[in-house]
GROMACS .gro file of C-alpha atoms in nm:
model
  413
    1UNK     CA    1   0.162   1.228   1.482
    2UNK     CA    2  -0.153   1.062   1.298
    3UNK     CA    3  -0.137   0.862   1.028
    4UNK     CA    4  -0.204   1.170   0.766
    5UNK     CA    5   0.082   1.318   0.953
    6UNK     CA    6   0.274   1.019   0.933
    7UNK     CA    7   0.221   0.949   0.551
    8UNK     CA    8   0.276   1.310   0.400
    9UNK     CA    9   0.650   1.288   0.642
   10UNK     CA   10   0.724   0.930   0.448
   11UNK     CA   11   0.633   1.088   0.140
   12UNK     CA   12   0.894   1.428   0.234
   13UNK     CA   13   1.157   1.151   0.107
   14UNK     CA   14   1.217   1.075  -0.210
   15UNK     CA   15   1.204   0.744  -0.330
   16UNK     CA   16   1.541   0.699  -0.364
   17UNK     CA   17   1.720   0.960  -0.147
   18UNK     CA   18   2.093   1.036  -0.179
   19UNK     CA   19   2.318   0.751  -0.370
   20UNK     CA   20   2.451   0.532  -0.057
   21UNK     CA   21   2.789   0.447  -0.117
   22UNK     CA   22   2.766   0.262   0.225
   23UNK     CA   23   2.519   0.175   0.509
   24UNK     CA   24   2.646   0.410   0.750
   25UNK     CA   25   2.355   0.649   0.677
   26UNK     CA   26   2.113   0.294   0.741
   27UNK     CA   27   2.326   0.213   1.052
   28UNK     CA   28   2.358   0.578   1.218
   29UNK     CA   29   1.953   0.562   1.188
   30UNK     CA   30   1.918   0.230   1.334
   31UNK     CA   31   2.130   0.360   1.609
   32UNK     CA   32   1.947   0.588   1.746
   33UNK     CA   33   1.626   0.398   1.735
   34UNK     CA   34   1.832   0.130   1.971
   35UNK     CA   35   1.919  -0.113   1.701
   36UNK     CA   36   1.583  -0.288   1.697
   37UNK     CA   37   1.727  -0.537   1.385
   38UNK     CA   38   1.979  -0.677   1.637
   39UNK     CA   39   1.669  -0.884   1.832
   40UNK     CA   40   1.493  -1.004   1.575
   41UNK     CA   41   1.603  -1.340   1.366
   42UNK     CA   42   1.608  -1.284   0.966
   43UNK     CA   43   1.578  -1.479   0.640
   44UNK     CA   44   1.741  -1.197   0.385
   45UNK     CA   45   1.581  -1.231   0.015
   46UNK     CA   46   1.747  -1.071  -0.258
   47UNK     CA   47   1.742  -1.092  -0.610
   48UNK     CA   48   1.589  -0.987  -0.960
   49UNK     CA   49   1.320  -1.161  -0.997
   50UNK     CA   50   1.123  -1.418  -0.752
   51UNK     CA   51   1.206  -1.231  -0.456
   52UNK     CA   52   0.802  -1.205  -0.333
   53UNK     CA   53   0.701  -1.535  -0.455
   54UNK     CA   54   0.994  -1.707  -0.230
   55UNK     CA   55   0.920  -1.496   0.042
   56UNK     CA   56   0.526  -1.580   0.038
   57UNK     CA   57   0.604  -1.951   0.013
   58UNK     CA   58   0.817  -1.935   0.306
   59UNK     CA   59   0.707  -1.695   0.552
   60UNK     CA   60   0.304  -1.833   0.449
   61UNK     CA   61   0.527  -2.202   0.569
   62UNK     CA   62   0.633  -2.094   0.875
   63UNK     CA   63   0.316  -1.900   0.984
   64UNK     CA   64   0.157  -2.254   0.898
   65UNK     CA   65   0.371  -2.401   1.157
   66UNK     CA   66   0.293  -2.155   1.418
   67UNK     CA   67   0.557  -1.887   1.426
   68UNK     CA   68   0.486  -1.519   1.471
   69UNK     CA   69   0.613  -1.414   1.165
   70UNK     CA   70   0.719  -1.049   1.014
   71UNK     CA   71   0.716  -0.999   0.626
   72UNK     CA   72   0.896  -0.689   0.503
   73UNK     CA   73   0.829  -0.638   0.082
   74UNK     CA   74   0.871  -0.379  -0.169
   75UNK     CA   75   0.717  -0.220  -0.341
   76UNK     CA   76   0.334  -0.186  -0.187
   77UNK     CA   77   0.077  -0.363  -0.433
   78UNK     CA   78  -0.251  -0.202  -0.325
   79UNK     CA   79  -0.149   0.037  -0.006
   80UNK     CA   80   0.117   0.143   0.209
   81UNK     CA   81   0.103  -0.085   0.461
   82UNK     CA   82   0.096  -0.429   0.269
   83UNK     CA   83   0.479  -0.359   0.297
   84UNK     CA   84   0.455  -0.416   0.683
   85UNK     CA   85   0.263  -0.751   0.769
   86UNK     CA   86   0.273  -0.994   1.040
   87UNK     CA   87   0.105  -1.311   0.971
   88UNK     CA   88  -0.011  -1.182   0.645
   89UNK     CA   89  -0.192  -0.896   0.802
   90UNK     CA   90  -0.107  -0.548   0.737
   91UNK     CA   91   0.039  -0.273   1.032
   92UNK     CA   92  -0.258  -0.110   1.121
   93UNK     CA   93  -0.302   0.289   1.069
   94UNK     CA   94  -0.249   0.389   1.449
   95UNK     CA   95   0.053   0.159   1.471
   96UNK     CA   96   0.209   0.341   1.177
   97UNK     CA   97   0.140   0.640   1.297
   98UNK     CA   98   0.310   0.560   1.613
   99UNK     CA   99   0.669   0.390   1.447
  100UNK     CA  100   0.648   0.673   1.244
  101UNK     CA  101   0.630   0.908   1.495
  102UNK     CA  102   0.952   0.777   1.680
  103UNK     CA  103   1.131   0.773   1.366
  104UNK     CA  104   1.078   1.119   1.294
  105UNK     CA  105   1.245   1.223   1.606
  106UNK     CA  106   1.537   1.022   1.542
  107UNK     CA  107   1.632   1.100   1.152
  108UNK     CA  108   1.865   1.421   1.083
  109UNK     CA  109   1.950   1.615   0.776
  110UNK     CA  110   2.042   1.289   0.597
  111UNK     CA  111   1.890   1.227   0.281
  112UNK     CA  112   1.747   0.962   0.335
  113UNK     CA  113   1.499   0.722   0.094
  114UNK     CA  114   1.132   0.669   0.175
  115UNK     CA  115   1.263   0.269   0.143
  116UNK     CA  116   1.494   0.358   0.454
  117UNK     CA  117   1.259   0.496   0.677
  118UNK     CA  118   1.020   0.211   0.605
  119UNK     CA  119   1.218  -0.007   0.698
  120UNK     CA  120   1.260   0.173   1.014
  121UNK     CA  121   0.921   0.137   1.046
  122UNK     CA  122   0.902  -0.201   1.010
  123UNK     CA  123   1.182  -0.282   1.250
  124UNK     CA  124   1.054  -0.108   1.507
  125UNK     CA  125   0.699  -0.295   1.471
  126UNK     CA  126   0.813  -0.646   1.406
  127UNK     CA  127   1.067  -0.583   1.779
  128UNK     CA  128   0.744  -0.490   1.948
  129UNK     CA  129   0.520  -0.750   1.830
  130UNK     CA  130   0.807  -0.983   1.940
  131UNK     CA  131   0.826  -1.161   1.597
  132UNK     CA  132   0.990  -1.530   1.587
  133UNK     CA  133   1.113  -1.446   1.258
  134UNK     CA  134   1.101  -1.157   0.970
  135UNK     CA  135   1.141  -1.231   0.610
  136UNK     CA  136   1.341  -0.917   0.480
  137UNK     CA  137   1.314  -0.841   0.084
  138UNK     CA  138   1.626  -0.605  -0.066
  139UNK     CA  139   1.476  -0.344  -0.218
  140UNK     CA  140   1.771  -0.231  -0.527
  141UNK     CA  141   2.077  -0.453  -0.520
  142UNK     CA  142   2.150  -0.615  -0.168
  143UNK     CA  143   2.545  -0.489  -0.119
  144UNK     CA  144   2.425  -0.120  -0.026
  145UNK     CA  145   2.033  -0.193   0.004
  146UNK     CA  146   1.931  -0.068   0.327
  147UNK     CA  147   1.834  -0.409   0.439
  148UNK     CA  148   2.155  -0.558   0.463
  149UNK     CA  149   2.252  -0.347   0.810
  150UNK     CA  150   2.122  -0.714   0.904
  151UNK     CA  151   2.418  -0.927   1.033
  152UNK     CA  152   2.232  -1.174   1.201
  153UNK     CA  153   2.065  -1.348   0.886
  154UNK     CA  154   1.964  -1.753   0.962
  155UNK     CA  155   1.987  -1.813   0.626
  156UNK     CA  156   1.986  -1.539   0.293
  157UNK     CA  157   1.839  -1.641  -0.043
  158UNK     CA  158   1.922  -1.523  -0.366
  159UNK     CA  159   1.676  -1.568  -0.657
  160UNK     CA  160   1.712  -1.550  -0.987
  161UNK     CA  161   1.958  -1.269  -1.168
  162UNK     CA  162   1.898  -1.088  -1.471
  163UNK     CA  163   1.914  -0.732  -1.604
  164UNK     CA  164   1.725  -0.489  -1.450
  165UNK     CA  165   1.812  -0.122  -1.244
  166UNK     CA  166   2.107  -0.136  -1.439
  167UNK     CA  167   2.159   0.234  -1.422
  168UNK     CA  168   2.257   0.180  -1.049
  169UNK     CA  169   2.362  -0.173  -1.047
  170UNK     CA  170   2.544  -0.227  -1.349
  171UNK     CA  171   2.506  -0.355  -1.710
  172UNK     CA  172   2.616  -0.657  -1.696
  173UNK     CA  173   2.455  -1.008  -1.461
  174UNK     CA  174   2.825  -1.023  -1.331
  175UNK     CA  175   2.792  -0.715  -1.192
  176UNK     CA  176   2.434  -0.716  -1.114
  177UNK     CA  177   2.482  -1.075  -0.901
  178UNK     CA  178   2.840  -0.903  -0.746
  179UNK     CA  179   2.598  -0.655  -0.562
  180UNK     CA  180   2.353  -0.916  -0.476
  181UNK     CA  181   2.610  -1.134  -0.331
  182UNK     CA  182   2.629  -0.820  -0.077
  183UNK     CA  183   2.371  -0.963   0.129
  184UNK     CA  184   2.598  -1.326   0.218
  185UNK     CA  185   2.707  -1.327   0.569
  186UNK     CA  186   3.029  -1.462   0.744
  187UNK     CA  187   2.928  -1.829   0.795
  188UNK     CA  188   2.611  -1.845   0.744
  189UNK     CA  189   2.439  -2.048   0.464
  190UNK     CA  190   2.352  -1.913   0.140
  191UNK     CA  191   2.033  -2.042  -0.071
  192UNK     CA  192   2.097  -1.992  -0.441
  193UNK     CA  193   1.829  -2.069  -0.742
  194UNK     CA  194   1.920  -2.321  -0.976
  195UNK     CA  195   1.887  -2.097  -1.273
  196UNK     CA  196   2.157  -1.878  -1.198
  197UNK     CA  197   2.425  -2.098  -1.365
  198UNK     CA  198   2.608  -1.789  -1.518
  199UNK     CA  199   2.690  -1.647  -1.198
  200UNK     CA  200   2.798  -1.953  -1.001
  201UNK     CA  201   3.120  -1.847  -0.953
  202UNK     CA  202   3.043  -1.490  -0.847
  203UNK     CA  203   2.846  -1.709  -0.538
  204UNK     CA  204   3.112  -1.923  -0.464
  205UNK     CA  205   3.412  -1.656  -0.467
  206UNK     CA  206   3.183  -1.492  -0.204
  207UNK     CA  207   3.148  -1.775   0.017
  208UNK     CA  208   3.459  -1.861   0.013
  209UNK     CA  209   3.556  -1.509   0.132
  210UNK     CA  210   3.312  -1.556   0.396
  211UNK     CA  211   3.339  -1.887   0.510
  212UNK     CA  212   2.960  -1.951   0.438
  213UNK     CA  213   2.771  -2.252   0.300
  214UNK     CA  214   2.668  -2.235  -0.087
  215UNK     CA  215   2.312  -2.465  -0.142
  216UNK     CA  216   2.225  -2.467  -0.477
  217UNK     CA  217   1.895  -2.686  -0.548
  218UNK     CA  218   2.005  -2.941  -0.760
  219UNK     CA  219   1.721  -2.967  -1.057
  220UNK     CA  220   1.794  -3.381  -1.019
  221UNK     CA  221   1.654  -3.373  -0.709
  222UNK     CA  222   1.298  -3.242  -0.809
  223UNK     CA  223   1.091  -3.437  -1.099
  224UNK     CA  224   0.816  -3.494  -1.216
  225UNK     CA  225   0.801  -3.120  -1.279
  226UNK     CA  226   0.497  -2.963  -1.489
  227UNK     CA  227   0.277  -2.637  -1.524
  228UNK     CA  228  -0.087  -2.639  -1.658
  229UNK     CA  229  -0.371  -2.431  -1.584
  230UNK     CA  230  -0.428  -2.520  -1.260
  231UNK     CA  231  -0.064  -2.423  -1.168
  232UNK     CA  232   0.275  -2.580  -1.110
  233UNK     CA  233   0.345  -2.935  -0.948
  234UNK     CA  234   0.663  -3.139  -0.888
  235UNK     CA  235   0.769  -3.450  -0.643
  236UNK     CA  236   1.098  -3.380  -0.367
  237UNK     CA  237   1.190  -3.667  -0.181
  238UNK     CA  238   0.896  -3.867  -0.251
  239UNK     CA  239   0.658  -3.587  -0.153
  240UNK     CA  240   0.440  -3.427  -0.415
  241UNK     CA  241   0.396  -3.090  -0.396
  242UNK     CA  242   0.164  -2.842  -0.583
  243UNK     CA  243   0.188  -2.481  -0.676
  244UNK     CA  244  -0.107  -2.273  -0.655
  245UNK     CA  245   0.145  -2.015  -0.876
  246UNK     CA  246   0.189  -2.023  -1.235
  247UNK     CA  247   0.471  -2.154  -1.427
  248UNK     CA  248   0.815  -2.279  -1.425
  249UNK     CA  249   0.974  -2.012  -1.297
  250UNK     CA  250   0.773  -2.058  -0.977
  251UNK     CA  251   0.889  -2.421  -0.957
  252UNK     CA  252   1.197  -2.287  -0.944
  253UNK     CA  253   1.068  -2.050  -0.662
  254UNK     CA  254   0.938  -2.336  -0.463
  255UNK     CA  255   1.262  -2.521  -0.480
  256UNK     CA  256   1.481  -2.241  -0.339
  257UNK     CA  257   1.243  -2.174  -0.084
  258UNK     CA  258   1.262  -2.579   0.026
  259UNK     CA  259   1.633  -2.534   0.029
  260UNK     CA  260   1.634  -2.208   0.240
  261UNK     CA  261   1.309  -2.409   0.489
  262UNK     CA  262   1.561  -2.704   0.514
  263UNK     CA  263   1.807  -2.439   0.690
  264UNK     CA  264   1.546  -2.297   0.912
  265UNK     CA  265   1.496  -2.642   1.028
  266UNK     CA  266   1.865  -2.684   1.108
  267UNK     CA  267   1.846  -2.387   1.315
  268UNK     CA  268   1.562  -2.562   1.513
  269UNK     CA  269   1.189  -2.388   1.384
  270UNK     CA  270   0.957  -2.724   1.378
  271UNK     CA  271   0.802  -2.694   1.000
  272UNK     CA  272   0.675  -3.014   0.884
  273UNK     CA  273   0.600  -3.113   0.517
  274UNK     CA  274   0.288  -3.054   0.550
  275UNK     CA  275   0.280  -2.697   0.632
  276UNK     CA  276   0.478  -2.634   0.346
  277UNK     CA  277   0.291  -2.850   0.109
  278UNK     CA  278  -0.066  -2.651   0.271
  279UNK     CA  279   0.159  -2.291   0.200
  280UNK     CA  280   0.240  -2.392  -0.170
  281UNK     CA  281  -0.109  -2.456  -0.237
  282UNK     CA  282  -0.234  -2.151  -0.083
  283UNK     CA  283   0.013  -1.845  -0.192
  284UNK     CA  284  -0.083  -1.634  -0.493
  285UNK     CA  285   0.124  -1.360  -0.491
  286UNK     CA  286  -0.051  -1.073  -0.666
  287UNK     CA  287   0.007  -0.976  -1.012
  288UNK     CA  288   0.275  -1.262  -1.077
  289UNK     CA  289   0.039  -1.479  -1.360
  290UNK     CA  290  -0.255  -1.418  -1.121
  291UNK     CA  291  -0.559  -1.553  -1.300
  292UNK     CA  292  -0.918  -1.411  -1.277
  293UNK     CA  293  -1.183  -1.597  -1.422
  294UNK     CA  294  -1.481  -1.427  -1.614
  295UNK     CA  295  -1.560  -1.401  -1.994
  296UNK     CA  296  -1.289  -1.332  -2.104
  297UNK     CA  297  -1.031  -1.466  -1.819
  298UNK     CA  298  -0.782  -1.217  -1.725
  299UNK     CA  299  -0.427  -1.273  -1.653
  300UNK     CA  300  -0.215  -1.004  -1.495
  301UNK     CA  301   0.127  -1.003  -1.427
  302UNK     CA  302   0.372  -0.762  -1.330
  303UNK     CA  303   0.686  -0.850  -1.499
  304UNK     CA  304   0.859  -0.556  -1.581
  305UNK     CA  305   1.220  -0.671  -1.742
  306UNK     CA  306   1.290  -0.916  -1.985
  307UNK     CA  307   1.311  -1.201  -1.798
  308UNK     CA  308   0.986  -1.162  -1.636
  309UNK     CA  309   0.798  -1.093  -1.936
  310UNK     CA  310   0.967  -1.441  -2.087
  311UNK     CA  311   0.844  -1.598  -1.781
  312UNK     CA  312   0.507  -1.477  -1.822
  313UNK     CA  313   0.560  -1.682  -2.242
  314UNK     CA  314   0.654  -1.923  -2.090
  315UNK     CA  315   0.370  -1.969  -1.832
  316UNK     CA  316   0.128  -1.835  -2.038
  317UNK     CA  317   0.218  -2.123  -2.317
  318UNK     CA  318   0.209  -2.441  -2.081
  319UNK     CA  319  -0.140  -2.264  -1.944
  320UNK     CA  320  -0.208  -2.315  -2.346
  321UNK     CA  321  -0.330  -1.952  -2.376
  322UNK     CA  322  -0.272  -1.851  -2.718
  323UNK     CA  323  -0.299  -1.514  -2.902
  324UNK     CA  324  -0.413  -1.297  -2.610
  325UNK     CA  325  -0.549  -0.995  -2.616
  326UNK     CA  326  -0.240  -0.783  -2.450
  327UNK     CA  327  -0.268  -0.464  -2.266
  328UNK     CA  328   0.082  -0.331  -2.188
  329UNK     CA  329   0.260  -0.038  -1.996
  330UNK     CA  330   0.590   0.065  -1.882
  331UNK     CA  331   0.773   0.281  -1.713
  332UNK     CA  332   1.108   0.436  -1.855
  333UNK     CA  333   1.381   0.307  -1.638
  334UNK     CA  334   1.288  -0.062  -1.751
  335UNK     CA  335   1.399  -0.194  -2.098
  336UNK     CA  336   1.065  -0.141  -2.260
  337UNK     CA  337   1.163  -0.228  -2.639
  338UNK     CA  338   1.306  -0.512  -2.546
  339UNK     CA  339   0.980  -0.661  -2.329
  340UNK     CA  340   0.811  -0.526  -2.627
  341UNK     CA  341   0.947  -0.690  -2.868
  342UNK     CA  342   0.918  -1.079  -2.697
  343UNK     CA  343   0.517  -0.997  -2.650
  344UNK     CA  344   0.481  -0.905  -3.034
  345UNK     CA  345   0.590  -1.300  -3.080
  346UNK     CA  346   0.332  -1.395  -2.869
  347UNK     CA  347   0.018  -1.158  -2.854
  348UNK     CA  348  -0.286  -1.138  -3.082
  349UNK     CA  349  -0.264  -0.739  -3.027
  350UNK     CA  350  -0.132  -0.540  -2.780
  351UNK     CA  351  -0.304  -0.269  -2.646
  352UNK     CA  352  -0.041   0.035  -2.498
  353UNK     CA  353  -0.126   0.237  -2.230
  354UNK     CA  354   0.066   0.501  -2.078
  355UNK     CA  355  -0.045   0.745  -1.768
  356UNK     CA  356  -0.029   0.531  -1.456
  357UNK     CA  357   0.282   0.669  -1.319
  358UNK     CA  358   0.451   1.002  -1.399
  359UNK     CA  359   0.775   0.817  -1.539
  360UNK     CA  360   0.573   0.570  -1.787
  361UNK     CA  361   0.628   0.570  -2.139
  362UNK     CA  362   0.444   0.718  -2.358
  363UNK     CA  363   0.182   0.478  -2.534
  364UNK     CA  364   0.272   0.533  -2.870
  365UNK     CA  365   0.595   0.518  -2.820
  366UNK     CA  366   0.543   0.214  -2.692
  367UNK     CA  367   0.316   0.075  -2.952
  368UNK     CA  368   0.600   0.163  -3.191
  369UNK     CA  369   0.842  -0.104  -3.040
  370UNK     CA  370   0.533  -0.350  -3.152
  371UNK     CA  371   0.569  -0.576  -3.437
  372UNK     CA  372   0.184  -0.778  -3.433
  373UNK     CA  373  -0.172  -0.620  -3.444
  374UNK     CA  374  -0.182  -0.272  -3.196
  375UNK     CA  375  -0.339  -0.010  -3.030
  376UNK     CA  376  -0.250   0.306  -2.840
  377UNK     CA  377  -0.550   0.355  -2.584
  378UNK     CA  378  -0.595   0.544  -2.277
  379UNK     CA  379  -0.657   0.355  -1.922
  380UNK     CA  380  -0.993   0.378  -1.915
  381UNK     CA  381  -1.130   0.211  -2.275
  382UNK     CA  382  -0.810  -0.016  -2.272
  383UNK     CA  383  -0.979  -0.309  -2.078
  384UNK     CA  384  -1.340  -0.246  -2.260
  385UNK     CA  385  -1.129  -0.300  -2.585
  386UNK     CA  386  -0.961  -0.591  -2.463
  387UNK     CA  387  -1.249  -0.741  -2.379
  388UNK     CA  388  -1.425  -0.662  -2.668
  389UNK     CA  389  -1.180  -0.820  -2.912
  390UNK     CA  390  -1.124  -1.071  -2.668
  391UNK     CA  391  -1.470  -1.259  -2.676
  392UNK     CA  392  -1.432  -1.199  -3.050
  393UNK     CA  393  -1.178  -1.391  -3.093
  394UNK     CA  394  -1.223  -1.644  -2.793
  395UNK     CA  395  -0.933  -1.520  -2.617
  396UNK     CA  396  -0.785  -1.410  -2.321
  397UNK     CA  397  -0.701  -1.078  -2.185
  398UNK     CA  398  -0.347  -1.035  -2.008
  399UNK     CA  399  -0.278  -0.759  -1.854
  400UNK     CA  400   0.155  -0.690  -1.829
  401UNK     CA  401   0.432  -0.493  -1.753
  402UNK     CA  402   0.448  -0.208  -1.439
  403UNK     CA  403   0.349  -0.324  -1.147
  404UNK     CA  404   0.198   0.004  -1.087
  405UNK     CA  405  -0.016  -0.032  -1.401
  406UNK     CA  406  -0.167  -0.371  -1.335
  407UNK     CA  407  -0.236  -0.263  -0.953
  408UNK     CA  408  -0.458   0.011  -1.139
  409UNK     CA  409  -0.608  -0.209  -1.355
  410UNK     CA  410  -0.712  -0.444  -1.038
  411UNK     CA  411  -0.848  -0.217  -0.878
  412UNK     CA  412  -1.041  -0.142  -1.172
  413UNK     CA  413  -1.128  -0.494  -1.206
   0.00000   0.00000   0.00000
């Protein structure tokens, strides 16, 4: 199998195959590919939002400190194999090819999810390369998510909750966190963010079932906390650390991933303040407030649910960055009106686009959930009308919404 043969068998799966009601369609496939998950060490991300920028800080942390390390993400940003990375750097074409290719002879007439048989993939790769540790994002949920056939987790991390896939994971962040708690494992420690105080309890029940440590950053214990255009900063234990990432939200990032690093220490992996001081300052993670300078500067950002998109405000206001110039898609399983309606608070006009993936919604539809200055524009003379009205009103352009739109537009860019 070559890669081209490799990509169009991936692509024979849908994205989200048959509704698992368990992991025994996850595990049987493992199985036959000899279990590579159980000889490999895990950290096991899940949440709503925050899930990439905590595993960028950490895994960039460890890979500072010397560790071969495997990074497992969803969904790709700019191809395929971004998913699959070790030290940063992407599986390489042939290598796919060849996972791939022992995969294939090992899946059946399950219907499975392209998500599941990259992680196969990956699995495979990262017990080859002989990887110290993998960082492992949930894709949906975490209690039925593929990625929790892991039992061996050194330490799992939960980000923050809110409402979003709420078709499949409820309607409700009770129910939403009750699946994420899926990922906790029988005694073994549990990171938490600090700004999940409505769920507490949901956390705790679940530890207590499992006889696992709860760590919750306490927000005492980090001060001197503030965001400006440069990015975030904020002193633990008399160390000052500073965020190449934008906003408070991505404070709250760093903390959690300080709390899980802490753990990985415990377990014996030498990372000194330094490295993660050096990884803070170096991880962007694309399209989350990722500024590009230029006349006008660009922001784009890839929050697709409410909270995100208040995030982004919230950012985008201690970055004092008033009355952009908005361009704005989305697709139709996220709560559109609602994102909508927060960026009509803050935008100078919003400019909707629609046609970047097959589910998005339609751009005047869209523009009718706006309430300030709009525009319904097609992809291509969105960003020379941003622009446009940008430098006439010396503002900035940000670019917001499906992650699959603002990967177009950077690619434009």
């Amino acid at each position: 199998m070559n890669y081209t043969e490799a990509m169009n068998f991936i692509s024979s799966f849908t994205k989200t195959g048959a509704k698992a009601k368990d992991l025994s369609r996850a595990e049987k496939l493992m199985e036959k590919l000899g279990n590579p998950h159980m000889d490999l060490k895990f950290v096991h991300i899940a949440g709503t939002n925050g899930k990439g920028s905590v595993l960028e800080l950490m895994s960039q942390s460890l890979i500072n400190a010397g560790y071969k390390t495997g990074q497992f993400t969803s969904p790709f940003m700019r191809v395929y194999e971004d998913r699959i990375r070790i030290n940063g750097i992407n599986i390489s074409h042939d290598d796919v090819a060849e996972m791939c290719t022992v995969v294939s002879e090992a899946v059946d007439d399950e219907q499975y999810s392209q998500f599941e048989i990259t992680m196969a993939i990956a699995l495979l790769y990262f017990k080859r390369e002989r990887c110290d540790i993998v960082f492992l994002e949930a894709g949906i949920g975490g209690l039925f998510d593929c990625t929790n056939i892991v039992e061996n987790s050194l330490v799992c991390v939960i980000t923050s909750i809110s409402l979003d896939h709420t078709a499949i994971l409820g309607n409700t962040v009770q129910e939403i966190a009750i699946q994420k708690a899926g990922i906790i494992k029988r005694e073994r420690p549990v990171v938490v963010s600090w700004n999940n105080t409505a769920v507490y309890s949901i956390f705790e029940k679940e530890t207590i079932f499992k006889n696992s440590e709860l760590i919750i950053p306490e927000m005492s214990e980090f001060t001197d906390i503030s965001t400006d255009s440069e990015g975030g900063r904020f002193t633990y234990n008399g160390e000052e650390y500073r965020l190449k990432m934008h906003g408070r939200h991505q404070v709250i990032n760093a903390a959690t991933a300080i709390k899980a690093i802490e753990v990985l220490r415990n377990e014996g992996y030498k990372i000194s303040t330094e490295n993660v001081k050096e990884s803070f300052s170096q991880v962007q993670v694309l399209s989350r407030v990722e500024v590009i300078k230029g006349n006008p500067d660009i922001i784009i950002d890839g929050g697709h649910n409410p909270a995100g998109i208040s995030a982004l405000l919230s950012a985008l206001t201690a970055m004092e960055i008033e009355k952009p110039v908005v361009i704005f898609g989305m697709v139709d399983t996220k709560d559109a009106e609602t994102c909508a309606m927060l960026i009509s608070t803050y935008a100078g006009m919003v400019i909707c686009v629609d046609g970047f993936a097959s589910n998005s919604v339609d751009k005047s539809k869209l523009a009718s959930y706006i309430k300030c200055e709009k525009l319904a524009a097609n992809i291509s003379e969105s960003l020379i009308l941003a622009k446009m009205n940008a430098r006439k009103n010396n503002a900035s352009v940000v670019i917001c919404g499906s992650l699959y739109m603002t990967e177009m537009f950077r690619e434009m860019l």
